[in-house]
Amino acid sequence: MNTLRFQKWLILSAVFLLISFTSKAQTGSIKGILLDSTLNELIYGAIVSVPENPSIGAQSDLDGIFTISNVKPGTYNLKISYIGYKEILLTDIVVTAGQTTDVGTLTMSVDEEVPVIEIVSEVSTNTEEAVVQEIKESDNVVSGISAEQIQKGQDKDAAQVVQRIPGVSIIDNRFIMIRGLNDRYNSVWLNNATAPSSETDRKSFSFDMVPSGLIDRIMVYKTPSADLPGDFAGGFVKIYTVTPKEKVFNVNVGLGYRQGTTFKNFNKDKSPTDWLGFDSGQRAVPTETPGYITTNGASDADLNAYGQSFKNNWKYNTIKALPDGRFNVTYINSFMPKNGSRLGVLASLNYTNLNTNYNIKRTDTDGSGVKTQLRDDQQYTNEVKAASMLNFSYILNDRNKIEFRNFFNQQGRTQITNRNQYDAADILNRIQYALAYRSRTIYTTQLAGEHKLKNDKTMLDWTLGYGYSRKNEPDLRRASYYPDPSNPGGPNLVIPANNANDLTNGGRLYQKLNENSVLATININQKINKKWGAVEFAELDAGSYNEYKSRTFRARAFGYTLQGGSRGGTYWNDTLQYQPIDQVYDPNNVDNGRGWTILEESNPTYKYDASNRLMALYASGKFNFGAKIKLIAGLRYENNLQYIASGLNGAPISQDLPTSFLLPSLNLSYNFTEKSLLRLAYGKTLNRPEFREFAPFYFYDFDFNAVNYGSLYFGKTLKVCQIQNFDLRYEFYPSPGETVSLALFYKSFKDPIEQIALATSGGAASALAYSYTNALSAYNVGMELEIKKNLAFVNDNFKNFSLLFNASLIKSEVSIPKDQSDFWNAKRPLQGQSPYMINAGLYYENPDHGWSASVLYNIFGPRIVIVGNSNYPDVVETPRSTIDLSVTRQLSKRVALNLGANDILNQSITWVQDYNRDGKYERNGDDNKLLTYKKGNYFTATVRIKLQ
């Protein structure tokens, strides 16, 4: 059903293309090339206009070419102007329907009467035309989005922005999927350095950390080349932040209303500094506790002192959720201290405070698909994001540029889950609580330089970088009650394990992760321009990338237990079991042998130290075969060493994973005309296991009532996945800022890494467990269609409208080893693989009347979240359509109002399991709904103020 829907989209888009191309037969176009008469150099940025009709015009591109499209038949005059040059006036230019009038190469002369002023400046990179031009001139298959297009929508951060790019979607509002491949197969850089990850259990940069207002452009490279890192298969993402240029002083203030949350009752656990995104320290492990709490060698007095040092912070407040708040202030300026140099500064501060209240239903089943229990969660989440950026750029002259970039992000999340659990007969059998807090800190700093040597043939750039990432999860509290038949009037605390700490039904978990990374890169571009007949060796690129990353992870788990007897025994305190959640773990109830005793889980897997050292060298050559064919051939060498040290079964454990790979790449392009080209690309890439995937540490996932294990817990070493990538793409550029492309791609995976449900999963829900393993092999084949077009070709009434449409259709299949029989489906896609993705947007902009608006649509196909086994079907996320609306009104020269509506369809997020094996993954079908909830409609109002 979903595939048919996708095919209908492709048919409609093809019809649109046919209409757009057919309509050109009713109009004509004018083109030409501009050249400096003295220097014989191409002129970029000259304005070409029709004096009688100012709405008709164009600007020359980096190749000096200008093209005026969709011109009605007739006779026109052209005026060509550029600062410092004499104007050119062409008369009686005849335009014929369906034809292009070529005025040839025009030379522009310097106007001697205009005083020469040397201004050190940079070419704009954040406009739609600039990004399209960058894509066109790239040596790779690449897609992108500009700041100009971002401003037309209502996207607040990079996570929302990046899913507008062809072949890209977002998981969990934060993690990127490209060409249907999940986040593990994608690499992210922030400017010229690896973006740090703050996730303990997955490889990913959290895109919601970067506010959209600080983005200059985002480029997604989909084919390998020697100068790109080798660890990706779906795509390599570069987020370019704003470089200081013009003077800007903006303030944005916004409010958000979420259906089902705002102005409703909201449960919240807080510390005095939560509003800043970090914990004040009141959730920290008490300083009175030793390195490890055990009954061995400890007196009753000691155990009581340890247990009583933990605060009774199980009580939470119920308030009315206020509207979400957003605030942003950005200051940009540039100065010219001396000798024509320029110093630029960018300072930005962003703050967001969000509330969500979701009713999440989770259904567990036995091996035959019969419901065993339903967990009905009311989950209250408050998230605070604070981000700041301070960048400096110093342009000494037109040959030398230095940049110093600093990015800091702090996020804090408090979350309370109230759970009612029901048995197969829908009878309440357990009440659970989880009170959690998590903070994430990221800081990156980069010192970078770009230099052009005097011979104009050598370009050099370098980067020195440092990154710090910290994740702190203090005092995750979990408790369980169950209705006691002997006491129908009140809840009864679940009986904890006797003489042992029960972490899941009455426990506290503390986790800390710290990661530091340093890097150094250097890249050299040398123009060769040596010819052998029709073949020209045009350029040589070479460089090195070196990175060292170290991580420390520590966890401490404490559980409450009743020591010294069994239920009903001499020392058993029955009265404790009937106290409410805000009283039961009060320090006064801690009394070894008579009340609670708090003990610590002794497990060496609760900590690990890890490091990763990467050294890469590369070289590539660019060859021109005549004027139309370009070949880039490259070779990259990557030497990598992963190391981890932890413990297992009371003994230390460590592992080295050294690897060395040669990664060849070829990128061939054929230019049919200046507006159309064909690309063919090949490259080998890698996917390395992440620290958390093989660390022996395991943890209990409260949300899914499951245990997660690293592969080393079972003695398994994960292999590096190797990928062969092939791409073919046709690109057509009707006019500046417009593009149409169609791509075909194929990827072959050896040893792909996947998250799987272990064989113990099935019958009892408590047996559910996940880990990581290598499949034997897999392939991925697909196609992508992208259209970015102004609708002026329809008629003049549509000149303010533009269309963005991109769609991907993908097939993937995993090969399972012959000796492995424990699987649900013998043939299935890669974990995280979507069979299709669609993004569409209709934009309206009328600067003369101060109005702009957008309608944005997104959908992805069903994708496997967790690979199942013979007793436990694959867990699949069902397709979900979203539509976002945005309207902006310019109230005055300095003030604008934006109104937005997000997710107006409000379709549920649903994970299903296909027990009946009909291959249908439907939100409202017959499959078991492992998880389902709705996010609610979301409405925003933002005032944008230009102070400068």
mmCIF file of N, CA, C and O in Angstrom, residues 225-272:
data_model
loop_
_atom_site.group_PDB
_atom_site.id
_atom_site.type_symbol
_atom_site.label_atom_id
_atom_site.label_comp_id
_atom_site.label_asym_id
_atom_site.label_seq_id
_atom_site.Cartn_x
_atom_site.Cartn_y
_atom_site.Cartn_z
ATOM 1 N N SER A 225 34.592 10.488 -1.452
ATOM 2 C CA SER A 225 35.748 11.035 -2.158
ATOM 3 C C SER A 225 36.908 11.026 -1.178
ATOM 4 O O SER A 225 36.707 10.913 0.038
ATOM 5 N N ALA A 226 38.104 11.143 -1.697
ATOM 6 C CA ALA A 226 39.290 10.958 -0.864
ATOM 7 C C ALA A 226 39.374 11.972 0.266
ATOM 8 O O ALA A 226 39.899 11.667 1.338
ATOM 9 N N ASP A 227 38.845 13.185 0.063
ATOM 10 C CA ASP A 227 38.965 14.218 1.081
ATOM 11 C C ASP A 227 37.904 14.116 2.172
ATOM 12 O O ASP A 227 37.970 14.849 3.156
ATOM 13 N N LEU A 228 36.924 13.224 2.009
ATOM 14 C CA LEU A 228 35.876 13.047 3.013
ATOM 15 C C LEU A 228 36.210 11.875 3.920
ATOM 16 O O LEU A 228 36.864 10.922 3.496
ATOM 17 N N PRO A 229 35.775 11.906 5.182
ATOM 18 C CA PRO A 229 36.044 10.780 6.082
ATOM 19 C C PRO A 229 35.426 9.498 5.549
ATOM 20 O O PRO A 229 34.400 9.511 4.868
ATOM 21 N N GLY A 230 36.048 8.373 5.869
ATOM 22 C CA GLY A 230 35.610 7.104 5.301
ATOM 23 C C GLY A 230 34.481 6.441 6.045
ATOM 24 O O GLY A 230 33.923 5.455 5.559
ATOM 25 N N ASP A 231 34.106 6.939 7.214
ATOM 26 C CA ASP A 231 33.123 6.261 8.058
ATOM 27 C C ASP A 231 31.710 6.768 7.776
ATOM 28 O O ASP A 231 31.121 7.478 8.591
ATOM 29 N N PHE A 232 31.173 6.445 6.617
ATOM 30 C CA PHE A 232 29.772 6.736 6.321
ATOM 31 C C PHE A 232 29.334 5.896 5.131
ATOM 32 O O PHE A 232 30.143 5.400 4.361
ATOM 33 N N ALA A 233 28.007 5.748 4.992
ATOM 34 C CA ALA A 233 27.443 5.036 3.851
ATOM 35 C C ALA A 233 26.218 5.750 3.323
ATOM 36 O O ALA A 233 26.011 5.832 2.121
ATOM 37 N N GLY A 234 25.383 6.260 4.229
ATOM 38 C CA GLY A 234 24.208 7.003 3.784
ATOM 39 C C GLY A 234 24.592 8.388 3.299
ATOM 40 O O GLY A 234 24.283 8.782 2.176
ATOM 41 N N GLY A 235 25.294 9.131 4.145
ATOM 42 C CA GLY A 235 25.702 10.478 3.771
ATOM 43 C C GLY A 235 26.652 11.079 4.784
ATOM 44 O O GLY A 235 26.731 10.657 5.949
ATOM 45 N N PHE A 236 27.391 12.067 4.314
ATOM 46 C CA PHE A 236 28.295 12.843 5.159
ATOM 47 C C PHE A 236 27.743 14.265 5.225
ATOM 48 O O PHE A 236 27.603 14.930 4.195
ATOM 49 N N VAL A 237 27.401 14.706 6.433
ATOM 50 C CA VAL A 237 26.714 15.978 6.624
ATOM 51 C C VAL A 237 27.691 17.027 7.146
ATOM 52 O O VAL A 237 28.406 16.778 8.123
ATOM 53 N N LYS A 238 27.687 18.169 6.480
ATOM 54 C CA LYS A 238 28.459 19.307 6.965
ATOM 55 C C LYS A 238 27.506 20.437 7.318
ATOM 56 O O LYS A 238 26.779 20.935 6.451
ATOM 57 N N ILE A 239 27.507 20.823 8.594
ATOM 58 C CA ILE A 239 26.729 21.970 9.045
ATOM 59 C C ILE A 239 27.666 23.167 9.091
ATOM 60 O O ILE A 239 28.620 23.195 9.876
ATOM 61 N N TYR A 240 27.419 24.136 8.223
ATOM 62 C CA TYR A 240 28.227 25.351 8.211
ATOM 63 C C TYR A 240 27.498 26.419 9.018
ATOM 64 O O TYR A 240 26.347 26.769 8.714
ATOM 65 N N THR A 241 28.144 26.911 10.053
ATOM 66 C CA THR A 241 27.540 27.988 10.829
ATOM 67 C C THR A 241 27.865 29.340 10.189
ATOM 68 O O THR A 241 28.760 29.456 9.343
ATOM 69 N N VAL A 242 27.132 30.348 10.607
ATOM 70 C CA VAL A 242 27.223 31.678 9.996
ATOM 71 C C VAL A 242 28.617 32.265 10.195
ATOM 72 O O VAL A 242 29.199 32.176 11.280
ATOM 73 N N THR A 243 29.164 32.851 9.139
ATOM 74 C CA THR A 243 30.423 33.583 9.199
ATOM 75 C C THR A 243 30.126 35.079 9.261
ATOM 76 O O THR A 243 29.295 35.574 8.501
ATOM 77 N N PRO A 244 30.760 35.816 10.182
ATOM 78 C CA PRO A 244 30.473 37.251 10.311
ATOM 79 C C PRO A 244 30.748 38.012 9.019
ATOM 80 O O PRO A 244 31.841 37.945 8.462
ATOM 81 N N LYS A 245 29.727 38.717 8.534
ATOM 82 C CA LYS A 245 29.864 39.532 7.327
ATOM 83 C C LYS A 245 29.212 40.888 7.546
ATOM 84 O O LYS A 245 29.821 41.819 8.041
ATOM 85 N N GLU A 246 27.918 40.981 7.209
ATOM 86 C CA GLU A 246 27.225 42.252 7.357
ATOM 87 C C GLU A 246 26.856 42.489 8.818
ATOM 88 O O GLU A 246 26.922 41.594 9.660
ATOM 89 N N LYS A 247 26.434 43.715 9.125
ATOM 90 C CA LYS A 247 26.071 44.087 10.493
ATOM 91 C C LYS A 247 24.638 43.660 10.773
ATOM 92 O O LYS A 247 23.719 44.027 10.059
ATOM 93 N N VAL A 248 24.473 42.867 11.829
ATOM 94 C CA VAL A 248 23.159 42.339 12.188
ATOM 95 C C VAL A 248 23.008 42.389 13.702
ATOM 96 O O VAL A 248 23.945 42.067 14.436
ATOM 97 N N PHE A 249 21.834 42.796 14.155
ATOM 98 C CA PHE A 249 21.498 42.728 15.577
ATOM 99 C C PHE A 249 20.021 42.364 15.658
ATOM 100 O O PHE A 249 19.149 43.211 15.506
ATOM 101 N N ASN A 250 19.746 41.073 15.864
ATOM 102 C CA ASN A 250 18.380 40.565 15.840
ATOM 103 C C ASN A 250 17.990 39.959 17.179
ATOM 104 O O ASN A 250 18.828 39.346 17.865
ATOM 105 N N VAL A 251 16.719 40.111 17.513
ATOM 106 C CA VAL A 251 16.151 39.476 18.699
ATOM 107 C C VAL A 251 14.863 38.770 18.286
ATOM 108 O O VAL A 251 14.009 39.372 17.630
ATOM 109 N N ASN A 252 14.725 37.501 18.635
ATOM 110 C CA ASN A 252 13.513 36.733 18.368
ATOM 111 C C ASN A 252 12.944 36.217 19.683
ATOM 112 O O ASN A 252 13.676 35.665 20.514
ATOM 113 N N VAL A 253 11.653 36.401 19.860
ATOM 114 C CA VAL A 253 10.963 35.927 21.056
ATOM 115 C C VAL A 253 9.736 35.146 20.604
ATOM 116 O O VAL A 253 8.951 35.635 19.779
ATOM 117 N N GLY A 254 9.574 33.921 21.117
ATOM 118 C CA GLY A 254 8.463 33.093 20.667
ATOM 119 C C GLY A 254 7.799 32.320 21.781
ATOM 120 O O GLY A 254 8.399 32.038 22.824
ATOM 121 N N LEU A 255 6.541 31.970 21.553
ATOM 122 C CA LEU A 255 5.768 31.136 22.456
ATOM 123 C C LEU A 255 5.205 29.952 21.676
ATOM 124 O O LEU A 255 4.944 30.061 20.475
ATOM 125 N N GLY A 256 5.020 28.820 22.373
ATOM 126 C CA GLY A 256 4.473 27.636 21.728
ATOM 127 C C GLY A 256 3.365 27.019 22.556
ATOM 128 O O GLY A 256 3.448 26.961 23.794
ATOM 129 N N TYR A 257 2.333 26.542 21.873
ATOM 130 C CA TYR A 257 1.209 25.867 22.529
ATOM 131 C C TYR A 257 1.098 24.458 21.970
ATOM 132 O O TYR A 257 0.987 24.273 20.750
ATOM 133 N N ARG A 258 1.158 23.449 22.859
ATOM 134 C CA ARG A 258 1.035 22.058 22.434
ATOM 135 C C ARG A 258 -0.276 21.478 22.956
ATOM 136 O O ARG A 258 -0.566 21.552 24.159
ATOM 137 N N GLN A 259 -1.035 20.938 22.025
ATOM 138 C CA GLN A 259 -2.306 20.311 22.371
ATOM 139 C C GLN A 259 -2.082 19.173 23.369
ATOM 140 O O GLN A 259 -1.215 18.340 23.208
ATOM 141 N N GLY A 260 -2.867 19.147 24.435
ATOM 142 C CA GLY A 260 -2.767 18.104 25.439
ATOM 143 C C GLY A 260 -1.724 18.347 26.504
ATOM 144 O O GLY A 260 -1.627 17.569 27.458
ATOM 145 N N THR A 261 -0.915 19.410 26.361
ATOM 146 C CA THR A 261 0.132 19.702 27.341
ATOM 147 C C THR A 261 -0.042 21.087 27.951
ATOM 148 O O THR A 261 -0.170 21.233 29.175
ATOM 149 N N THR A 262 -0.020 22.110 27.107
ATOM 150 C CA THR A 262 -0.044 23.493 27.591
ATOM 151 C C THR A 262 -1.327 23.775 28.367
ATOM 152 O O THR A 262 -2.423 23.445 27.916
ATOM 153 N N PHE A 263 -1.142 24.369 29.543
ATOM 154 C CA PHE A 263 -2.224 24.727 30.481
ATOM 155 C C PHE A 263 -2.898 23.501 31.110
ATOM 156 O O PHE A 263 -3.923 23.636 31.783
ATOM 157 N N LYS A 264 -2.323 22.304 30.928
ATOM 158 C CA LYS A 264 -2.837 21.098 31.563
ATOM 159 C C LYS A 264 -1.982 20.759 32.783
ATOM 160 O O LYS A 264 -0.888 21.287 32.978
ATOM 161 N N ASN A 265 -2.494 19.854 33.637
ATOM 162 C CA ASN A 265 -1.713 19.400 34.780
ATOM 163 C C ASN A 265 -0.422 18.753 34.298
ATOM 164 O O ASN A 265 -0.409 17.980 33.329
ATOM 165 N N PHE A 266 0.669 19.066 35.013
ATOM 166 C CA PHE A 266 1.993 18.638 34.562
ATOM 167 C C PHE A 266 2.814 18.266 35.789
ATOM 168 O O PHE A 266 2.986 19.082 36.693
ATOM 169 N N ASN A 267 3.309 17.038 35.813
ATOM 170 C CA ASN A 267 4.143 16.567 36.923
ATOM 171 C C ASN A 267 5.602 16.911 36.659
ATOM 172 O O ASN A 267 6.113 16.649 35.567
ATOM 173 N N LYS A 268 6.253 17.456 37.682
ATOM 174 C CA LYS A 268 7.609 17.950 37.459
ATOM 175 C C LYS A 268 8.471 17.740 38.690
ATOM 176 O O LYS A 268 8.052 17.986 39.813
ATOM 177 N N ASP A 269 9.691 17.271 38.438
ATOM 178 C CA ASP A 269 10.725 17.123 39.457
ATOM 179 C C ASP A 269 11.792 18.161 39.146
ATOM 180 O O ASP A 269 12.208 18.288 37.994
ATOM 181 N N LYS A 270 12.221 18.916 40.122
ATOM 182 C CA LYS A 270 13.095 20.030 39.762
ATOM 183 C C LYS A 270 14.172 20.290 40.807
ATOM 184 O O LYS A 270 14.067 19.911 41.968
ATOM 185 N N SER A 271 15.242 20.932 40.313
ATOM 186 C CA SER A 271 16.267 21.514 41.170
ATOM 187 C C SER A 271 16.354 22.995 40.812
ATOM 188 O O SER A 271 15.831 23.417 39.779
ATOM 189 N N PRO A 272 16.990 23.817 41.642
ATOM 190 C CA PRO A 272 16.985 25.274 41.415
ATOM 191 C C PRO A 272 17.570 25.714 40.079
ATOM 192 O O PRO A 272 17.257 26.793 39.596
#
